[in-house]
mmCIF file of C-alpha atoms (C1' of nucleotides) in Angstrom:
data_model
loop_
_atom_site.group_PDB
_atom_site.id
_atom_site.type_symbol
_atom_site.label_atom_id
_atom_site.label_comp_id
_atom_site.label_asym_id
_atom_site.label_seq_id
_atom_site.Cartn_x
_atom_site.Cartn_y
_atom_site.Cartn_z
ATOM 1 C CA MET A 1105 128.332 58.035 143.922
ATOM 2 C CA PRO A 1106 131.390 59.828 142.466
ATOM 3 C CA SER A 1107 134.763 58.408 142.843
ATOM 4 C CA ARG A 1108 136.454 60.391 145.584
ATOM 5 C CA GLU A 1109 139.820 59.343 144.249
ATOM 6 C CA LEU A 1110 139.597 61.494 141.235
ATOM 7 C CA PRO A 1111 141.213 64.849 142.076
ATOM 8 C CA LEU A 1112 138.651 67.446 141.062
ATOM 9 C CA SER A 1113 141.108 70.336 140.996
ATOM 10 C CA LEU A 1114 143.207 68.467 138.386
ATOM 11 C CA LEU A 1115 140.029 67.791 136.368
ATOM 12 C CA HIS A 1116 139.163 71.515 136.459
ATOM 13 C CA GLU A 1117 142.628 72.512 135.470
ATOM 14 C CA ARG A 1118 142.830 70.043 132.600
ATOM 15 C CA VAL A 1119 139.318 70.806 131.148
ATOM 16 C CA ASN A 1120 139.602 74.494 131.560
ATOM 17 C CA GLY A 1121 143.072 74.552 129.997
ATOM 18 C CA TRP A 1122 141.863 72.430 127.114
ATOM 19 C CA TYR A 1123 139.073 74.856 126.525
ATOM 20 C CA ALA A 1124 141.392 77.841 126.401
ATOM 21 C CA GLU A 1125 143.325 76.097 123.634
ATOM 22 C CA ALA A 1126 140.730 74.076 121.722
ATOM 23 C CA GLY A 1127 137.416 75.771 122.426
ATOM 24 C CA ARG A 1128 135.576 77.293 119.473
ATOM 25 C CA LYS A 1129 136.354 80.964 119.753
ATOM 26 C CA GLU A 1130 134.649 81.857 116.469
ATOM 27 C CA LEU A 1131 131.071 81.338 117.717
ATOM 28 C CA PRO A 1132 129.587 84.791 117.540
ATOM 29 C CA TRP A 1133 127.801 84.593 120.872
ATOM 30 C CA ARG A 1134 131.189 83.919 122.477
ATOM 31 C CA ALA A 1135 132.651 87.171 121.146
ATOM 32 C CA PRO A 1136 133.676 89.744 123.789
ATOM 33 C CA ASP A 1137 131.032 92.151 122.452
ATOM 34 C CA ALA A 1138 128.210 89.665 122.469
ATOM 35 C CA THR A 1139 125.127 91.034 124.266
ATOM 36 C CA PRO A 1140 122.976 89.231 126.794
ATOM 37 C CA TRP A 1141 120.252 89.195 124.178
ATOM 38 C CA GLY A 1142 122.584 87.512 121.719
ATOM 39 C CA VAL A 1143 123.447 84.880 124.348
ATOM 40 C CA PHE A 1144 119.775 84.404 125.163
ATOM 41 C CA LEU A 1145 118.945 83.896 121.472
ATOM 42 C CA SER A 1146 121.762 81.424 121.009
ATOM 43 C CA GLU A 1147 120.685 79.317 123.964
ATOM 44 C CA VAL A 1148 117.110 79.034 122.916
ATOM 45 C CA MET A 1149 118.100 78.322 119.336
ATOM 46 C CA SER A 1150 120.502 75.677 120.457
ATOM 47 C CA GLN A 1151 117.965 73.580 122.360
ATOM 48 C CA GLN A 1152 118.050 70.164 120.739
ATOM 49 C CA THR A 1153 119.723 71.669 117.748
ATOM 50 C CA PRO A 1154 123.274 71.403 116.417
ATOM 51 C CA LEU A 1155 125.219 74.657 116.537
ATOM 52 C CA SER A 1156 126.192 74.409 112.918
ATOM 53 C CA ARG A 1157 122.571 75.008 111.966
ATOM 54 C CA VAL A 1158 122.087 77.643 114.643
ATOM 55 C CA GLU A 1159 124.755 80.106 113.604
ATOM 56 C CA PRO A 1160 123.381 81.364 110.258
ATOM 57 C CA ILE A 1161 119.862 81.863 111.730
ATOM 58 C CA TRP A 1162 121.367 83.512 114.828
ATOM 59 C CA ARG A 1163 123.194 86.060 112.564
ATOM 60 C CA GLU A 1164 120.031 86.818 110.572
ATOM 61 C CA TRP A 1165 117.991 87.337 113.760
ATOM 62 C CA MET A 1166 120.663 89.510 115.400
ATOM 63 C CA ALA A 1167 120.874 91.690 112.297
ATOM 64 C CA ARG A 1168 117.089 92.034 112.046
ATOM 65 C CA TRP A 1169 116.172 92.141 115.780
ATOM 66 C CA PRO A 1170 119.286 93.358 117.659
ATOM 67 C CA THR A 1171 117.360 93.949 120.819
ATOM 68 C CA PRO A 1172 114.381 92.383 122.670
ATOM 69 C CA ALA A 1173 112.302 95.459 121.749
ATOM 70 C CA ASP A 1174 112.962 94.898 118.080
ATOM 71 C CA LEU A 1175 111.657 91.380 118.154
ATOM 72 C CA ALA A 1176 108.718 92.333 120.370
ATOM 73 C CA GLY A 1177 107.723 94.873 117.753
ATOM 74 C CA ALA A 1178 107.589 92.370 114.955
ATOM 75 C CA ALA A 1179 104.694 90.078 114.171
ATOM 76 C CA PRO A 1180 104.994 86.627 115.687
ATOM 77 C CA GLY A 1181 104.619 85.152 112.221
ATOM 78 C CA ASP A 1182 107.725 86.938 111.068
ATOM 79 C CA ALA A 1183 109.631 85.145 113.857
ATOM 80 C CA VAL A 1184 108.194 81.851 112.773
ATOM 81 C CA ARG A 1185 109.115 82.471 109.197
ATOM 82 C CA ALA A 1186 112.628 83.679 110.109
ATOM 83 C CA TRP A 1187 112.995 80.540 112.160
ATOM 84 C CA GLY A 1188 113.260 78.581 108.902
ATOM 85 C CA ARG A 1189 114.053 74.918 109.304
ATOM 86 C CA LEU A 1190 115.684 75.103 112.732
ATOM 87 C CA GLY A 1191 112.999 72.813 114.121
ATOM 88 C CA TYR A 1192 110.624 73.019 117.132
ATOM 89 C CA PRO A 1193 109.141 76.211 115.796
ATOM 90 C CA ARG A 1194 107.245 76.945 119.008
ATOM 91 C CA ARG A 1195 110.607 78.221 120.145
ATOM 92 C CA ALA A 1196 110.284 81.069 117.789
ATOM 93 C CA LEU A 1197 106.921 81.963 119.245
ATOM 94 C CA ARG A 1198 108.245 81.694 122.729
ATOM 95 C CA LEU A 1199 111.188 83.870 121.851
ATOM 96 C CA HIS A 1200 108.804 86.542 120.719
ATOM 97 C CA GLU A 1201 106.801 86.173 123.976
ATOM 98 C CA ALA A 1202 110.022 86.356 126.044
ATOM 99 C CA ALA A 1203 111.056 89.527 124.219
ATOM 100 C CA THR A 1204 107.693 90.993 124.952
ATOM 101 C CA ALA A 1205 108.048 90.016 128.635
ATOM 102 C CA MET A 1206 111.490 91.642 128.741
ATOM 103 C CA VAL A 1207 109.989 94.897 127.373
ATOM 104 C CA GLU A 1208 107.087 94.861 129.747
ATOM 105 C CA ARG A 1209 108.694 93.602 132.862
ATOM 106 C CA HIS A 1210 112.476 94.139 132.580
ATOM 107 C CA ASP A 1211 113.054 97.532 130.898
ATOM 108 C CA GLY A 1212 113.706 95.884 127.636
ATOM 109 C CA GLU A 1213 116.653 93.901 128.971
ATOM 110 C CA VAL A 1214 117.430 90.289 129.440
ATOM 111 C CA PRO A 1215 116.926 89.712 133.232
ATOM 112 C CA ARG A 1216 120.126 88.960 135.094
ATOM 113 C CA ASP A 1217 118.966 86.482 137.704
ATOM 114 C CA HIS A 1218 118.064 82.784 137.373
ATOM 115 C CA GLU A 1219 114.629 83.171 138.859
ATOM 116 C CA ALA A 1220 113.479 85.852 136.431
ATOM 117 C CA LEU A 1221 114.989 84.003 133.539
ATOM 118 C CA LEU A 1222 113.188 80.855 134.514
ATOM 119 C CA ALA A 1223 109.909 82.657 134.434
ATOM 120 C CA LEU A 1224 110.282 83.485 130.824
ATOM 121 C CA PRO A 1225 108.408 81.398 128.229
ATOM 122 C CA GLY A 1226 110.627 78.748 126.601
ATOM 123 C CA VAL A 1227 113.203 78.968 129.338
ATOM 124 C CA GLY A 1228 113.778 75.877 131.545
ATOM 125 C CA ALA A 1229 116.455 74.927 134.040
ATOM 126 C CA TYR A 1230 119.177 74.616 131.526
ATOM 127 C CA THR A 1231 118.597 77.795 129.605
ATOM 128 C CA ALA A 1232 118.098 79.880 132.776
ATOM 129 C CA ALA A 1233 121.394 78.615 134.190
ATOM 130 C CA ALA A 1234 123.257 79.010 130.832
ATOM 131 C CA VAL A 1235 122.175 82.565 130.216
ATOM 132 C CA SER A 1236 122.783 83.561 133.779
ATOM 133 C CA CYS A 1237 126.248 82.215 133.594
ATOM 134 C CA PHE A 1238 127.373 82.906 130.011
ATOM 135 C CA ALA A 1239 125.754 86.343 129.741
ATOM 136 C CA PHE A 1240 126.192 87.606 133.303
ATOM 137 C CA GLY A 1241 128.947 85.571 134.811
ATOM 138 C CA ASN A 1242 126.967 84.010 137.548
ATOM 139 C CA PRO A 1243 128.420 80.569 138.672
ATOM 140 C CA GLU A 1244 125.257 78.527 138.027
ATOM 141 C CA VAL A 1245 125.188 74.759 137.751
ATOM 142 C CA VAL A 1246 124.708 74.395 133.976
ATOM 143 C CA ILE A 1247 123.577 70.874 132.967
ATOM 144 C CA ASP A 1248 122.919 69.962 129.411
ATOM 145 C CA THR A 1249 123.291 66.665 127.524
ATOM 146 C CA ASN A 1250 127.055 67.226 127.067
ATOM 147 C CA VAL A 1251 127.718 67.949 130.704
ATOM 148 C CA ARG A 1252 125.657 64.852 131.686
ATOM 149 C CA ARG A 1253 127.642 62.674 129.328
ATOM 150 C CA VAL A 1254 131.125 63.945 130.408
ATOM 151 C CA LEU A 1255 130.277 63.604 134.113
ATOM 152 C CA ALA A 1256 128.746 60.161 133.602
ATOM 153 C CA ARG A 1257 131.964 59.007 132.027
ATOM 154 C CA THR A 1258 134.614 60.715 133.933
ATOM 155 C CA LEU A 1259 133.095 60.475 137.464
ATOM 156 C CA GLU A 1260 130.699 57.511 137.284
ATOM 157 C CA GLY A 1261 132.405 55.289 134.711
ATOM 158 C CA LYS A 1262 129.301 54.955 132.648
ATOM 159 C CA ALA A 1263 129.043 55.134 128.934
ATOM 160 C CA LEU A 1264 125.917 57.368 129.033
ATOM 161 C CA PRO A 1265 123.895 59.085 131.751
ATOM 162 C CA HIS A 1266 120.486 57.835 132.868
ATOM 163 C CA VAL A 1267 117.577 58.532 130.530
ATOM 164 C CA THR A 1268 116.272 61.318 132.658
ATOM 165 C CA LEU A 1269 118.131 63.874 134.823
ATOM 166 C CA ASN A 1270 117.590 63.093 138.443
ATOM 167 C CA ARG A 1271 118.400 64.720 141.749
ATOM 168 C CA ALA A 1272 121.556 62.693 142.407
ATOM 169 C CA GLU A 1273 122.983 63.674 138.997
ATOM 170 C CA SER A 1274 122.202 67.358 139.634
ATOM 171 C CA ASP A 1275 123.954 67.087 143.029
ATOM 172 C CA LEU A 1276 126.917 65.477 141.392
ATOM 173 C CA ALA A 1277 127.224 68.265 138.867
ATOM 174 C CA ARG A 1278 127.081 70.807 141.632
ATOM 175 C CA GLU A 1279 129.780 69.046 143.579
ATOM 176 C CA ALA A 1280 131.980 68.684 140.490
ATOM 177 C CA MET A 1281 131.978 72.376 139.719
ATOM 178 C CA PRO A 1282 134.901 74.513 140.872
ATOM 179 C CA ALA A 1283 134.189 76.660 143.912
ATOM 180 C CA GLU A 1284 135.889 79.773 142.674
ATOM 181 C CA ARG A 1285 133.664 81.926 140.482
ATOM 182 C CA ASP A 1286 135.833 82.505 137.412
ATOM 183 C CA ARG A 1287 136.981 78.893 137.305
ATOM 184 C CA ALA A 1288 133.324 77.814 137.668
ATOM 185 C CA ASN A 1289 132.230 79.974 134.806
ATOM 186 C CA THR A 1290 134.954 78.639 132.494
ATOM 187 C CA TRP A 1291 134.212 75.094 133.656
ATOM 188 C CA ASN A 1292 130.591 75.360 132.645
ATOM 189 C CA VAL A 1293 131.333 76.247 129.058
ATOM 190 C CA ALA A 1294 134.416 73.990 128.937
ATOM 191 C CA VAL A 1295 132.671 70.797 129.985
ATOM 192 C CA MET A 1296 129.915 71.437 127.481
ATOM 193 C CA GLU A 1297 132.514 72.077 124.830
ATOM 194 C CA LEU A 1298 134.431 68.877 125.706
ATOM 195 C CA GLY A 1299 131.234 66.854 125.338
ATOM 196 C CA ALA A 1300 130.463 68.511 122.012
ATOM 197 C CA LEU A 1301 133.812 68.103 120.443
ATOM 198 C CA VAL A 1302 135.664 65.173 122.065
ATOM 199 C CA CYS A 1303 133.492 63.256 124.585
ATOM 200 C CA VAL A 1304 130.679 62.718 122.010
ATOM 201 C CA ALA A 1305 127.916 60.172 122.289
ATOM 202 C CA ARG A 1306 129.099 57.986 119.488
ATOM 203 C CA GLY A 1307 132.710 57.452 118.659
ATOM 204 C CA PRO A 1308 134.304 59.434 121.481
ATOM 205 C CA ARG A 1309 137.787 60.747 120.644
ATOM 206 C CA CYS A 1310 139.453 59.716 123.881
ATOM 207 C CA GLU A 1311 142.929 60.034 122.311
ATOM 208 C CA GLN A 1312 142.304 63.783 122.169
ATOM 209 C CA CYS A 1313 140.815 64.030 125.620
ATOM 210 C CA PRO A 1314 142.661 66.039 128.250
ATOM 211 C CA VAL A 1315 141.326 63.912 131.036
ATOM 212 C CA ALA A 1316 141.521 60.445 129.512
ATOM 213 C CA ASP A 1317 143.974 59.363 132.179
ATOM 214 C CA LEU A 1318 141.560 60.498 134.933
ATOM 215 C CA CYS A 1319 138.286 59.218 133.277
ATOM 216 C CA ALA A 1320 136.643 56.424 135.197
ATOM 217 C CA TRP A 1321 134.939 55.138 132.060
ATOM 218 C CA ASN A 1322 138.162 55.181 129.963
ATOM 219 C CA LEU A 1323 140.168 53.519 132.758
ATOM 220 C CA ASP A 1324 137.570 50.806 133.109
ATOM 221 C CA GLY A 1325 137.885 49.938 129.368
ATOM 222 C CA ARG A 1326 134.925 51.966 128.210
ATOM 223 C CA PRO A 1327 132.156 49.442 129.086
ATOM 224 C CA ALA A 1328 129.065 49.634 126.886
ATOM 225 C CA TYR A 1329 125.848 51.284 127.978
ATOM 226 C CA ASP A 1330 123.752 48.937 130.060
ATOM 227 C CA GLY A 1331 120.780 51.073 131.195
ATOM 228 C CA PRO A 1332 117.172 51.088 130.213
ATOM 229 C CA PRO A 1333 116.525 51.387 126.444
ATOM 230 C CA ARG A 1334 116.612 54.945 125.069
ATOM 231 C CA ARG A 1335 113.537 55.308 122.865
ATOM 232 C CA GLY A 1336 114.056 57.036 119.610
ATOM 233 C CA GLN A 1337 111.442 59.331 118.183
ATOM 234 C CA ALA A 1338 109.123 58.240 115.385
ATOM 235 C CA TRP A 1339 108.908 60.597 112.509
ATOM 236 C CA HIS A 1340 107.376 59.145 109.311
ATOM 237 C CA GLY A 1341 103.617 59.557 109.324
ATOM 238 C CA THR A 1342 103.526 61.361 112.636
ATOM 239 C CA ASP A 1343 101.710 64.552 113.438
ATOM 240 C CA ARG A 1344 105.117 66.147 113.837
ATOM 241 C CA GLN A 1345 105.949 65.457 110.210
ATOM 242 C CA VAL A 1346 102.545 66.786 109.054
ATOM 243 C CA ARG A 1347 102.772 69.880 111.222
ATOM 244 C CA GLY A 1348 106.240 70.504 109.823
ATOM 245 C CA GLU A 1349 105.052 70.206 106.286
ATOM 246 C CA ILE A 1350 102.057 72.530 106.885
ATOM 247 C CA LEU A 1351 104.350 75.132 108.423
ATOM 248 C CA ARG A 1352 106.893 74.774 105.653
ATOM 249 C CA ARG A 1353 104.209 75.605 103.109
ATOM 250 C CA LEU A 1354 102.989 78.608 105.111
ATOM 251 C CA ARG A 1355 106.542 79.883 105.539
ATOM 252 C CA GLU A 1356 107.162 79.832 101.877
ATOM 253 C CA ALA A 1357 103.793 81.343 100.935
ATOM 254 C CA HIS A 1358 104.351 84.852 102.325
ATOM 255 C CA ALA A 1359 100.531 85.262 102.187
ATOM 256 C CA SER A 1360 97.435 83.401 103.230
ATOM 257 C CA VAL A 1361 96.905 79.925 101.810
ATOM 258 C CA PRO A 1362 93.654 78.022 101.062
ATOM 259 C CA LEU A 1363 92.915 74.716 102.851
ATOM 260 C CA ALA A 1364 93.000 73.005 99.460
ATOM 261 C CA THR A 1365 96.769 73.579 99.154
ATOM 262 C CA LEU A 1366 97.394 72.192 102.667
ATOM 263 C CA VAL A 1367 95.162 69.125 102.775
ATOM 264 C CA ASP A 1368 97.810 66.971 101.089
ATOM 265 C CA ALA A 1369 100.456 67.878 103.598
ATOM 266 C CA GLY A 1370 99.984 64.351 104.927
ATOM 267 C CA ASP A 1371 98.509 61.065 103.600
ATOM 268 C CA ASP A 1372 95.431 61.226 105.865
ATOM 269 C CA PRO A 1373 93.155 64.272 105.493
ATOM 270 C CA ASP A 1374 91.756 63.736 108.973
ATOM 271 C CA GLN A 1375 95.288 63.936 110.356
ATOM 272 C CA VAL A 1376 95.996 67.099 108.464
ATOM 273 C CA MET A 1377 92.820 68.653 109.875
ATOM 274 C CA ARG A 1378 93.895 67.661 113.380
ATOM 275 C CA CYS A 1379 97.292 69.118 112.817
ATOM 276 C CA LEU A 1380 95.851 72.343 111.526
ATOM 277 C CA ASP A 1381 93.747 72.604 114.689
ATOM 278 C CA SER A 1382 96.753 71.897 116.971
ATOM 279 C CA LEU A 1383 98.878 74.446 115.131
ATOM 280 C CA VAL A 1384 96.139 77.072 115.560
ATOM 281 C CA ALA A 1385 95.915 76.074 119.246
ATOM 282 C CA ASP A 1386 99.642 76.559 119.572
ATOM 283 C CA GLY A 1387 99.437 79.987 117.936
ATOM 284 C CA LEU A 1388 101.802 78.891 115.119
ATOM 285 C CA ILE A 1389 99.189 79.551 112.445
ATOM 286 C CA GLU A 1390 96.148 81.747 112.182
ATOM 287 C CA PRO A 1391 92.825 80.738 110.616
ATOM 288 C CA LEU A 1392 91.168 83.233 108.322
ATOM 289 C CA ALA A 1393 87.758 83.392 106.713
ATOM 290 C CA ARG A 1394 86.770 80.910 103.950
ATOM 291 C CA GLY A 1395 89.184 78.192 105.154
ATOM 292 C CA ARG A 1396 92.393 80.098 104.587
ATOM 293 C CA PHE A 1397 95.496 80.042 106.869
ATOM 294 C CA ARG A 1398 98.627 82.146 107.461
ATOM 295 C CA LEU A 1399 101.402 82.651 109.814
ATOM 296 C CA PRO A 1400 100.180 84.822 112.735
ATOM 297 C CA ALA A 1401 100.209 88.628 112.048
ATOM 298 C "C1'" DG B 814 107.245 60.500 134.712
ATOM 299 C "C1'" DA B 815 106.129 59.866 129.998
ATOM 300 C "C1'" DA B 816 105.036 61.706 125.678
ATOM 301 C "C1'" DA B 817 104.852 65.404 122.340
ATOM 302 C "C1'" DC B 818 107.362 68.564 119.915
ATOM 303 C "C1'" DG B 819 111.135 69.518 114.009
ATOM 304 C "C1'" DT B 820 114.868 68.845 111.240
ATOM 305 C "C1'" DG B 821 118.851 67.083 109.111
ATOM 306 C "C1'" DG B 822 123.464 65.086 109.516
ATOM 307 C "C1'" DT B 823 125.957 60.835 110.864
ATOM 308 C "C1'" DT B 824 126.591 55.959 111.566
ATOM 309 C "C1'" DT C 1255 118.622 52.068 105.432
ATOM 310 C "C1'" DA C 1256 116.911 52.736 109.951
ATOM 311 C "C1'" DA C 1257 118.250 54.438 114.132
ATOM 312 C "C1'" DC C 1258 120.609 57.623 116.703
ATOM 313 C "C1'" DC C 1259 121.388 62.201 118.164
ATOM 314 C "C1'" DA C 1260 121.591 67.207 118.816
ATOM 315 C "C1'" DA C 1261 123.468 73.652 124.339
ATOM 316 C "C1'" DG C 1262 115.500 71.083 126.224
ATOM 317 C "C1'" DT C 1263 110.714 72.686 127.461
ATOM 318 C "C1'" DT C 1264 106.078 71.947 128.294
ATOM 319 C "C1'" DT C 1265 102.027 69.438 129.512
#
DNA sequence: GAAACGTGGTT
DNA sequence: TAACCAAGTTT
């Protein structure tokens, strides 16, 4: 339960004021002339990915595919190749599918409402809310890892939020949002920005925080995280590593590649074969005759 | 609800 | 160095 003693209006004023002064205004998808498509692209690219790596790829994509129709008209493999090393390359495929859906169902435009956005491939609760808010000014409840951490600290006095987002936390985020539309829209981006720049997971810069004197966690002496263990993700020797290596080779090939040049993408040939199968099943690679592979045409 | 899904910088 | 973490989504 949130502390009812914390005056939300003061929190809103401080956080929004801080954003006006300290928020990153140079991010291209925050420019006044940014299109909904540009915002959409930035949100999908930013899933689980630091913005510093997103920006150069975003610029390349916007120059090459400035509208949904442009991407829909390209080969899916071109999207996968242009994705480069951003990670989670299925996002590139889903972006291509989403662009196609926009052309077929939405007159080539990014849909404006939450429901239609949520129906697009690769768009979940966060991305639907973020695009609806940031591209179209709808006061959605936008909840990402930054928002969750800031609210856990300021309102609940906890070092980190629970492992998984639950109903109570969503309700809390809704209650914490300003009622007035413009303030709510600024709040959404401002809280995220505060979490990204100041209220970070490790080594929070509370001395720079505009709400340090209101923050339940800070006022309580910043107690350590005491929830259930947060499992890290294995990497070395996993299918993910092998899939990544296979895809890296195909991206760099610019033509079809024989199995022989892929079979050492991992230590275990059986694992490599399994990963090739799963990549085909995902639509990320295309099998050709005589055991050759390429990015999907 | 848990697990899979990339990649690279930071601690 | 190993672990953590990053504007999550899908199955």
